[in-house]
CSV table of C-alpha atoms and ligand atoms in Angstrom, one decimal:
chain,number,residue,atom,x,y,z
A,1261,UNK,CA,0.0,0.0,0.0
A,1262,UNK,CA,1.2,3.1,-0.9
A,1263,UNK,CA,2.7,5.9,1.8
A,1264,UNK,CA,0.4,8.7,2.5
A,1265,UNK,CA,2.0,12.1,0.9
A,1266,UNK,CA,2.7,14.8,3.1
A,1267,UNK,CA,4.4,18.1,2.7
A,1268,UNK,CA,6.4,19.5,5.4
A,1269,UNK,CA,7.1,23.4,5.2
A,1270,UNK,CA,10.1,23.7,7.5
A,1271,UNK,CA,12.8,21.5,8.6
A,1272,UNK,CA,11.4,20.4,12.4
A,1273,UNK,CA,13.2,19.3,15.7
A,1274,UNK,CA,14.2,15.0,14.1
A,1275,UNK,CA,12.2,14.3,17.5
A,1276,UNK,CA,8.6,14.8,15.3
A,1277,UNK,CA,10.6,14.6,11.4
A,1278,UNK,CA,11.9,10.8,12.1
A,1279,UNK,CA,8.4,10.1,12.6
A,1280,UNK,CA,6.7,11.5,9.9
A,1281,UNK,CA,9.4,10.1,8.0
A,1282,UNK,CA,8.5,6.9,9.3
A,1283,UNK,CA,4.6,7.3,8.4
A,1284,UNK,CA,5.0,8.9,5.5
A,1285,UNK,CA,6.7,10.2,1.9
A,1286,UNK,CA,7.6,13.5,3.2
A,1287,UNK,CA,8.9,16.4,1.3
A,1288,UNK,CA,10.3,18.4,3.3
A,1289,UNK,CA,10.7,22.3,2.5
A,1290,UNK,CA,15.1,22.3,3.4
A,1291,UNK,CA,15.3,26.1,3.9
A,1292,UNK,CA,15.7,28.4,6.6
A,1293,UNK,CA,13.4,31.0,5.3
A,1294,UNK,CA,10.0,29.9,3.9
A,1295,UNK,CA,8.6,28.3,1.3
A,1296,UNK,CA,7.4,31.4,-1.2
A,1297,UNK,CA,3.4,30.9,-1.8
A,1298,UNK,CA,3.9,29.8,-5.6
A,1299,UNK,CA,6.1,27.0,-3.8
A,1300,UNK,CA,3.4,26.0,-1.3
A,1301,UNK,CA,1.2,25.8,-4.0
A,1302,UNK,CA,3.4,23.2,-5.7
A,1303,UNK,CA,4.4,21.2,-3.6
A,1304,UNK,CA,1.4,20.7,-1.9
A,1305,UNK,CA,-0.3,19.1,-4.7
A,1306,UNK,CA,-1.5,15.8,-4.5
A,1307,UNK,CA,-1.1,16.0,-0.5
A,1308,UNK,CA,-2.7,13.8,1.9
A,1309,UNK,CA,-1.4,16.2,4.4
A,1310,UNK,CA,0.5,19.7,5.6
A,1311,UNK,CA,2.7,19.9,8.8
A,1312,UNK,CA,3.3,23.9,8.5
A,1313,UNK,CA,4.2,26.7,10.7
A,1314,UNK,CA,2.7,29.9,11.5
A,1315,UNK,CA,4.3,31.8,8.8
A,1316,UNK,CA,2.4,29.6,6.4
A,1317,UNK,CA,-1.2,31.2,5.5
A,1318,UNK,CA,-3.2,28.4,4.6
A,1319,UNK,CA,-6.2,29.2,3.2
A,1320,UNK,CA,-9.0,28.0,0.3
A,1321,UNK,CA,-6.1,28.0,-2.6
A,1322,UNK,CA,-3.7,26.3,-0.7
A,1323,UNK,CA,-6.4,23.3,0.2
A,1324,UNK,CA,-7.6,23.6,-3.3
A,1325,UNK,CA,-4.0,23.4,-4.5
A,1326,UNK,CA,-3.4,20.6,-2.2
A,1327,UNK,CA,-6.7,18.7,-4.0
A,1328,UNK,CA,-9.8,16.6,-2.5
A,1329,UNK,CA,-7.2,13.9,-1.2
A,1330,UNK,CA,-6.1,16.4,1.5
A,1331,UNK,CA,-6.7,15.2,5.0
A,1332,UNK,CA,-4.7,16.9,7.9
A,1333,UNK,CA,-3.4,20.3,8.4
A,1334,UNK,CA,-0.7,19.7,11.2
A,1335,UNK,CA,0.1,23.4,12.7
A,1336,UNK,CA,3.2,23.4,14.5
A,1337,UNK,CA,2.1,25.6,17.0
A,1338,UNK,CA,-0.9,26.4,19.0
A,1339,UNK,CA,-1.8,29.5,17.4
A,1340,UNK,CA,-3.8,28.8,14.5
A,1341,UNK,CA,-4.6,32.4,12.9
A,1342,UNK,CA,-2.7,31.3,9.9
A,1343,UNK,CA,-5.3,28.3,8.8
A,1344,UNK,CA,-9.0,29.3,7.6
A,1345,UNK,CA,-10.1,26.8,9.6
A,1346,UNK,CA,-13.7,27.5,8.7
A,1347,UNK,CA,-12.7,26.5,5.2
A,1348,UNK,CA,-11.4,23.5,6.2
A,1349,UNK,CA,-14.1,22.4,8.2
A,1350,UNK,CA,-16.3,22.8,5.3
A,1351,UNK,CA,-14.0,20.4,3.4
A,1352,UNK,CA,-14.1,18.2,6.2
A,1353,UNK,CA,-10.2,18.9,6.7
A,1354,UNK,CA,-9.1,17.8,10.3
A,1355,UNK,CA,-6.9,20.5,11.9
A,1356,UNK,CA,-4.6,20.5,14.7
A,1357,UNK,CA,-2.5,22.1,17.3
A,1358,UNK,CA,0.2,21.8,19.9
A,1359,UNK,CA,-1.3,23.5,23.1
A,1360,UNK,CA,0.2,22.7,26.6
A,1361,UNK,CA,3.7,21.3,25.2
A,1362,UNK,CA,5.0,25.2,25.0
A,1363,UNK,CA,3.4,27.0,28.0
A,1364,UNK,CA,5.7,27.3,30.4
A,1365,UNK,CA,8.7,27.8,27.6
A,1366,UNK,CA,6.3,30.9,26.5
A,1367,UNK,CA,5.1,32.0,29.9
A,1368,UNK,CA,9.6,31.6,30.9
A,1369,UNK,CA,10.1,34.3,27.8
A,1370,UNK,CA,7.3,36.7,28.8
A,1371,UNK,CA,8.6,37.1,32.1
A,1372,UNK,CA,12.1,37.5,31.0
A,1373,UNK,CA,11.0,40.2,28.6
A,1374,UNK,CA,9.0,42.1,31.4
A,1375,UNK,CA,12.1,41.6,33.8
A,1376,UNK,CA,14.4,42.9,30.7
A,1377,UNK,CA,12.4,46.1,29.9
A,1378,UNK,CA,11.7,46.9,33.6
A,1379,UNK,CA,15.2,47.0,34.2
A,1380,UNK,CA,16.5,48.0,30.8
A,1381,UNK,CA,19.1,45.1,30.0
A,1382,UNK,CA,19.0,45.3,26.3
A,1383,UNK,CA,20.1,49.1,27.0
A,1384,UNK,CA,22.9,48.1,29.9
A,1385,UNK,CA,24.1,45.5,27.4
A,1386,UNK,CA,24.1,48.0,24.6
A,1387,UNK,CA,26.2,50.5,26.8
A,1388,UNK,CA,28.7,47.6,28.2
A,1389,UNK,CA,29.4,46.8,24.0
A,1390,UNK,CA,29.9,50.2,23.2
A,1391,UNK,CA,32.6,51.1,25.7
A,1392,UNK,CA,30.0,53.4,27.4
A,1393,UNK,CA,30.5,52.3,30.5
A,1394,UNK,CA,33.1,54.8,32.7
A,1395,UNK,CA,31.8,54.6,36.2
A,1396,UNK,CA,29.1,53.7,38.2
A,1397,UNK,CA,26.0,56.0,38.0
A,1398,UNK,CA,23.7,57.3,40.3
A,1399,UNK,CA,21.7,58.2,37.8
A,1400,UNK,CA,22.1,55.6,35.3
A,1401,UNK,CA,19.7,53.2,33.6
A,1402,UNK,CA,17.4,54.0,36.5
A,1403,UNK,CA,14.1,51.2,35.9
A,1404,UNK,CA,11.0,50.2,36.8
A,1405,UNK,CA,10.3,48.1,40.2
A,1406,UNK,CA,9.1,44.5,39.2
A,1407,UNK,CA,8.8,43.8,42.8
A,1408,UNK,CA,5.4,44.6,44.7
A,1409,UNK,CA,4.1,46.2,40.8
A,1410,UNK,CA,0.7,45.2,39.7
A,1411,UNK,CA,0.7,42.6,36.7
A,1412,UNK,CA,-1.9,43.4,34.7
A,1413,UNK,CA,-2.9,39.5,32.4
A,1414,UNK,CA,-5.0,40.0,29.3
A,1415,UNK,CA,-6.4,36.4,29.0
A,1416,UNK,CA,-6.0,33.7,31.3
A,1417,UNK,CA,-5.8,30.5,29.7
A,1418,UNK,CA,-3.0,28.5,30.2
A,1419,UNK,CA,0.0,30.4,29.4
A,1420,UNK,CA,-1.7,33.9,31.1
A,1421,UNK,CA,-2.2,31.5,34.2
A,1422,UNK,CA,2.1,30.3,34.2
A,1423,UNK,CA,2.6,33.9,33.5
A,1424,UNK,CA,0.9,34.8,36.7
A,1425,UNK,CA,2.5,32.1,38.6
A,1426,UNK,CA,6.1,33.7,38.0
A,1427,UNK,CA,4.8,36.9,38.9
A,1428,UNK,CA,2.9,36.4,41.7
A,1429,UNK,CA,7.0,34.4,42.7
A,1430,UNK,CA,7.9,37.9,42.7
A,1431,UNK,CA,5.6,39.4,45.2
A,1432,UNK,CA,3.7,41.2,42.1
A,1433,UNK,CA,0.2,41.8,42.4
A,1434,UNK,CA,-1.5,40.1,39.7
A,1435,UNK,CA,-5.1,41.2,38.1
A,1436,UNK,CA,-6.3,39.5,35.0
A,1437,UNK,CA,-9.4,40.1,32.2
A,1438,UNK,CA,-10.6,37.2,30.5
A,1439,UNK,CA,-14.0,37.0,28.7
A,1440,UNK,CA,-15.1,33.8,29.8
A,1441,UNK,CA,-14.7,32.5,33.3
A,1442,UNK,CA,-11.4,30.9,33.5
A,1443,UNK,CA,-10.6,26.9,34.2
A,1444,UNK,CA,-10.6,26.1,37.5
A,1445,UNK,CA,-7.2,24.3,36.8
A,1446,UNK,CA,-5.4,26.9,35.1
A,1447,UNK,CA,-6.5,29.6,38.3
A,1448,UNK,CA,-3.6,30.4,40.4
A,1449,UNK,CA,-4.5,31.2,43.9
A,1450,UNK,CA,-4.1,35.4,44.5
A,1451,UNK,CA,-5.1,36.7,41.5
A,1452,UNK,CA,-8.1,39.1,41.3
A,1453,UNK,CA,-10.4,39.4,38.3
A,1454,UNK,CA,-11.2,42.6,36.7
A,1455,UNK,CA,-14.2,43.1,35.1
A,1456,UNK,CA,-13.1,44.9,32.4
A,1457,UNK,CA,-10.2,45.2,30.4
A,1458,UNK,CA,-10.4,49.4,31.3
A,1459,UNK,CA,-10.0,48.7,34.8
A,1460,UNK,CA,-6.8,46.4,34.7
A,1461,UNK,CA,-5.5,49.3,32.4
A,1462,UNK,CA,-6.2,51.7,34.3
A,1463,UNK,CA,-4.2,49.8,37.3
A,1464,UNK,CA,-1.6,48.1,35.9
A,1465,UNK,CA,1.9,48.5,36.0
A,1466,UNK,CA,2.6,46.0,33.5
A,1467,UNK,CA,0.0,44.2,31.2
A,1468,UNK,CA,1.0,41.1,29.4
A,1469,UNK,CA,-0.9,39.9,26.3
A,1470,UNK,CA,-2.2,35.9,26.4
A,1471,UNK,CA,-5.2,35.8,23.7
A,1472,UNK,CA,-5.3,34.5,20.7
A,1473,UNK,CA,-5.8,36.2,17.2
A,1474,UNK,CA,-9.5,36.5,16.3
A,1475,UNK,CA,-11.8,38.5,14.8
A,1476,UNK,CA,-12.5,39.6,18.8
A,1477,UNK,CA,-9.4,40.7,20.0
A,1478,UNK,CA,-8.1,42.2,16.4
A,1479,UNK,CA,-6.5,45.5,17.8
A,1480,UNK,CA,-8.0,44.6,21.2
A,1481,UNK,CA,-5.2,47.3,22.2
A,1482,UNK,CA,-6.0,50.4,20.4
A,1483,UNK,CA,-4.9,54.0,21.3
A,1484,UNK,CA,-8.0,54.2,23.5
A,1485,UNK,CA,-6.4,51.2,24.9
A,1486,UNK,CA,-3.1,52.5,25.3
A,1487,UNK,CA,-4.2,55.9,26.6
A,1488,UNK,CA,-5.7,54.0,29.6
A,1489,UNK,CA,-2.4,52.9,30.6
A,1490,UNK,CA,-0.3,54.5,33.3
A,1491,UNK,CA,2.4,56.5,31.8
A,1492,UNK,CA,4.8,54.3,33.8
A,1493,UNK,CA,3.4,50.9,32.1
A,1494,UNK,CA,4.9,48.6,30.1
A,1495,UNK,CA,3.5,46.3,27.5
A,1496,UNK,CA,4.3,42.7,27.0
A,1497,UNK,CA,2.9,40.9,24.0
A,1498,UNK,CA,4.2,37.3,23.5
A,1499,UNK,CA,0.0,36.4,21.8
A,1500,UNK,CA,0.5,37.6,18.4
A,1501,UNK,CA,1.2,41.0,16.8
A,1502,UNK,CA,-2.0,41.9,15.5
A,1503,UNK,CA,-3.4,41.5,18.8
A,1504,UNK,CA,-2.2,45.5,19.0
A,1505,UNK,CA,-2.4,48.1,16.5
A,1506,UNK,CA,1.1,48.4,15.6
A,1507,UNK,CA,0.9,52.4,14.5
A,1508,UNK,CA,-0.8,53.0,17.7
A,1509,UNK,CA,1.7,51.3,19.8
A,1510,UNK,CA,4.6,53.4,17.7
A,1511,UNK,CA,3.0,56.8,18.1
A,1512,UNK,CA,2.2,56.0,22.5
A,1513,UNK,CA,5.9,54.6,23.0
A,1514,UNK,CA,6.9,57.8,20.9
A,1515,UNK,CA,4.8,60.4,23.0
A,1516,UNK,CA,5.2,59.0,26.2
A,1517,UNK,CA,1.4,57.9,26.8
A,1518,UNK,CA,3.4,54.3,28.0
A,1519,UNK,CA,7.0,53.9,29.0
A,1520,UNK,CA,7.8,51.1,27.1
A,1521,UNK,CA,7.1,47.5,25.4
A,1522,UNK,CA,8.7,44.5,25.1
A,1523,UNK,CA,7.2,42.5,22.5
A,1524,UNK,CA,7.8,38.8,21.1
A,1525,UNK,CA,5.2,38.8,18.7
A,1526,UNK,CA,4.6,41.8,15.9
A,1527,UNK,CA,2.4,43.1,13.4
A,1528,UNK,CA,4.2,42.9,10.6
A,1529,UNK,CA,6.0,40.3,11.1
A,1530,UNK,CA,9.1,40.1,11.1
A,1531,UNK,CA,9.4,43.8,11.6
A,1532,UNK,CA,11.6,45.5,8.1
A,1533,UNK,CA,15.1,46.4,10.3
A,1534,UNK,CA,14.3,49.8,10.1
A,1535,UNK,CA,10.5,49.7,11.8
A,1536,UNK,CA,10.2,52.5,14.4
A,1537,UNK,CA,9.1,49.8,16.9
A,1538,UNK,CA,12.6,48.6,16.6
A,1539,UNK,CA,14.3,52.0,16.4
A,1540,UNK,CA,12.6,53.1,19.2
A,1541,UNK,CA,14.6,52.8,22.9
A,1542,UNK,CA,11.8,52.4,24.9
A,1543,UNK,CA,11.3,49.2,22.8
A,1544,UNK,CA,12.6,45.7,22.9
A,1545,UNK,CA,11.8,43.0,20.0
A,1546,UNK,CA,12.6,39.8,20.0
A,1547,UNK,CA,11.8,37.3,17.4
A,1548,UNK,CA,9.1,35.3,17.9
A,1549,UNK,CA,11.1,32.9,20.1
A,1550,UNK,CA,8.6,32.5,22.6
A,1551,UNK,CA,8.7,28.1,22.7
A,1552,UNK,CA,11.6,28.4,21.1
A,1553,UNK,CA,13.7,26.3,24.1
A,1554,UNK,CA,15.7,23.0,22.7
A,1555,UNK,CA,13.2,20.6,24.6
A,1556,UNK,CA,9.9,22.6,23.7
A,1557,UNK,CA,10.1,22.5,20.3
A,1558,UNK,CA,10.9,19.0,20.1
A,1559,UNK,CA,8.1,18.2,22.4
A,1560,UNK,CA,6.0,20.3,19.5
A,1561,UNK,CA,7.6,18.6,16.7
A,1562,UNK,CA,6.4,15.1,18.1
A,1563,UNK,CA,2.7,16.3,18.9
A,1564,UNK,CA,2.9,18.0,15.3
A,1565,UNK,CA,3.8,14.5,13.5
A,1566,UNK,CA,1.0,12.5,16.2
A,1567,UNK,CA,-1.5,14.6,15.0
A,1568,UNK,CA,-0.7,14.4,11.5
A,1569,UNK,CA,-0.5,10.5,11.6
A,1570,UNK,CA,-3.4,10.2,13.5
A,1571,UNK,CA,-5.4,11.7,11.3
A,1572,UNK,CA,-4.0,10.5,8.0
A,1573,UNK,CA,-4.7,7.0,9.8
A,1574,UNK,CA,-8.6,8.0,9.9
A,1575,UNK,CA,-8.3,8.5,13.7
A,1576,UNK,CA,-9.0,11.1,16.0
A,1577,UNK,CA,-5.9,13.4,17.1
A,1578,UNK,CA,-5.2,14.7,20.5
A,1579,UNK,CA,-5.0,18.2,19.9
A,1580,UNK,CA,-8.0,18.6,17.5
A,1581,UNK,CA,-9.0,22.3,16.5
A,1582,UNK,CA,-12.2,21.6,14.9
A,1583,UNK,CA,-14.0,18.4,16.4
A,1584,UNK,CA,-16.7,19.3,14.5
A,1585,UNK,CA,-15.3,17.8,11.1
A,1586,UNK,CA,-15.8,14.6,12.9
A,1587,UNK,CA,-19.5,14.5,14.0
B,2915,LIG,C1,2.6,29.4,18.9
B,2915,LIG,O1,2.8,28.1,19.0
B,2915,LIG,O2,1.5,29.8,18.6
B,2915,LIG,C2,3.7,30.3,19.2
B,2915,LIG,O3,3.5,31.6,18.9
B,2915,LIG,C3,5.0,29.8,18.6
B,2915,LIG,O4,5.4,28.7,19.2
């Protein structure tokens, strides 16, 4: 019997690639960068499946591309604003995702960026390689407490929830806003709700972004949004870019509505070398490294290749983003 086909856009962790290897003729995109779209759209022809990343839109032309045979969409990730997953329901496509594997590698980096632009490290570094640094200052590179500050979580779902966990570590006060009531098992003892996202605004210190893309939270952080803010507050976004409007962000770090962001995730993305938001020096970007640890990524690389075997075998995978397909 012959393999099922798949197409692989990336080069993964050998963790998840030695099994879809071994379950499949994969071709496997061998570049660093991505695949271009007229690529995708070749090489996914004749495909019983797609392991891709986020960088990949995969929308009706891809799947149509792809033909009737195609089964799976594997995201390697557990963001999924990339897939038209409506249009792949309606083509009975089974998609899937890798939540849980990367939520303490994510919630580790969003800390670290809050603890980074509080204290300014990317600016103490920058002065150290320059030869800037002559004496000890009493004025110099003077930051923000992190200690006894309000955390202000926008969503807490499971990576929100380890976020506040490492804060609450630090003797931070931690409020959140989430839309729906939160799972009991991802609700750390000593946070305090806020019933709107105005009033954890309006008293945070430092608000951290944990929601996914959606038509919902689409510029969820506007000017009005920003404007809210103390003029002491940092934002941290490790969700995804579009989360916050990007030109609004640029023109409140530049008049000192808020003191500063640290941001994994951008809108676009990744940010042209010369983008204000990286020019500016009350911002730090990094890129999009949030699960990137060694053991993280191979735990998503194997729950990436499960799913997409699972389903090319006509069974039902783990981490299935639209159940519905099935019933
Ligand atoms: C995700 O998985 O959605 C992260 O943004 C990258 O790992």
């Amino acid at each position: 019997m012959s393999r099922p086909k798949v197409f692989v856009s990336r080069v993964i962790p050998n963790d998840g690639l030695d099994l879809v290897r071994s379950g499949c003729e994969a071709d496997v995109w061998p570049d660093g960068l991505p695949p271009s779209r007229g690529e995708v759209l070749k090489r996914v022809r004749g495909a019983d499946g797609v392991l891709c990343m986020l960088s990949d839109p995969i929308d009706a032309e891809v799947m149509d591309a792809a033909g009737p045979g195609l089964k799976v969409i594997s995201s390697y990730a557990v963001g999924f604003d990339n897939i038209d997953v409506a249009e792949a329901t309606r083509r009975g496509i089974l998609v899937t995702n890798t939540p849980g594997v990367l939520t303490e590698a994510t919630a580790d980096l969003a800390f670290a960026l809050l603890m980074a632009a509080a204290r300014r490290i990317p600016e103490g570094i920058d002065n150290v390689r320059k030869g800037l640094w002559k004496t000890w200052g009493p004025m110099t590179l003077r930051g923000h407490d992190v200690y006894g500050a309000t955390l202000g979580i926008v969503g807490l779902g499971r990576i929100g929830s380890a976020m506040a966990r490492r804060a609450l570590g630090f003797d931070m006060d931690v409020l959140y806003f989430n839309r729906g009531v939160p799972r009991d098992d991802v609700l750390p003892k000593g946070v305090s709700r806020c019933e709107t996202l105005n009033d954890l605004l309006d008293r945070s210190d430092f608000v951290s972004l944990h929601v996914p893309h959606t038509p919902d939270t689409h510029h969820l952080i506007d000017r009005n949004a920003l404007d809210r803010m103390k003029r002491t507050a940092i934002l941290i976004n490790t969700a995804r870019g579009a989360v916050v409007n990007t030109d609004a962000l640029v023109e409140a770090l530049s008049d000192g509505a808020i003191a500063g962001a640290a941001l994994d995730v951008t809108d676009p993305e990744p940010l042209p070398a010369g983008h204000p938001l990286v020019l500016l020096g009350n911002c730090l970007v990094v890129p999009h490294i949030g699960s990137a640890s060694y053991s993280t990524r191979a735990r998503m690389a194997v729950m990436a290749a499960e799913n997409l075997l699972a389903g090319l075998a006509g069974k039902r995978p783990a981490n299935l983003v639209n159940p519905e397909v099935l019933s």
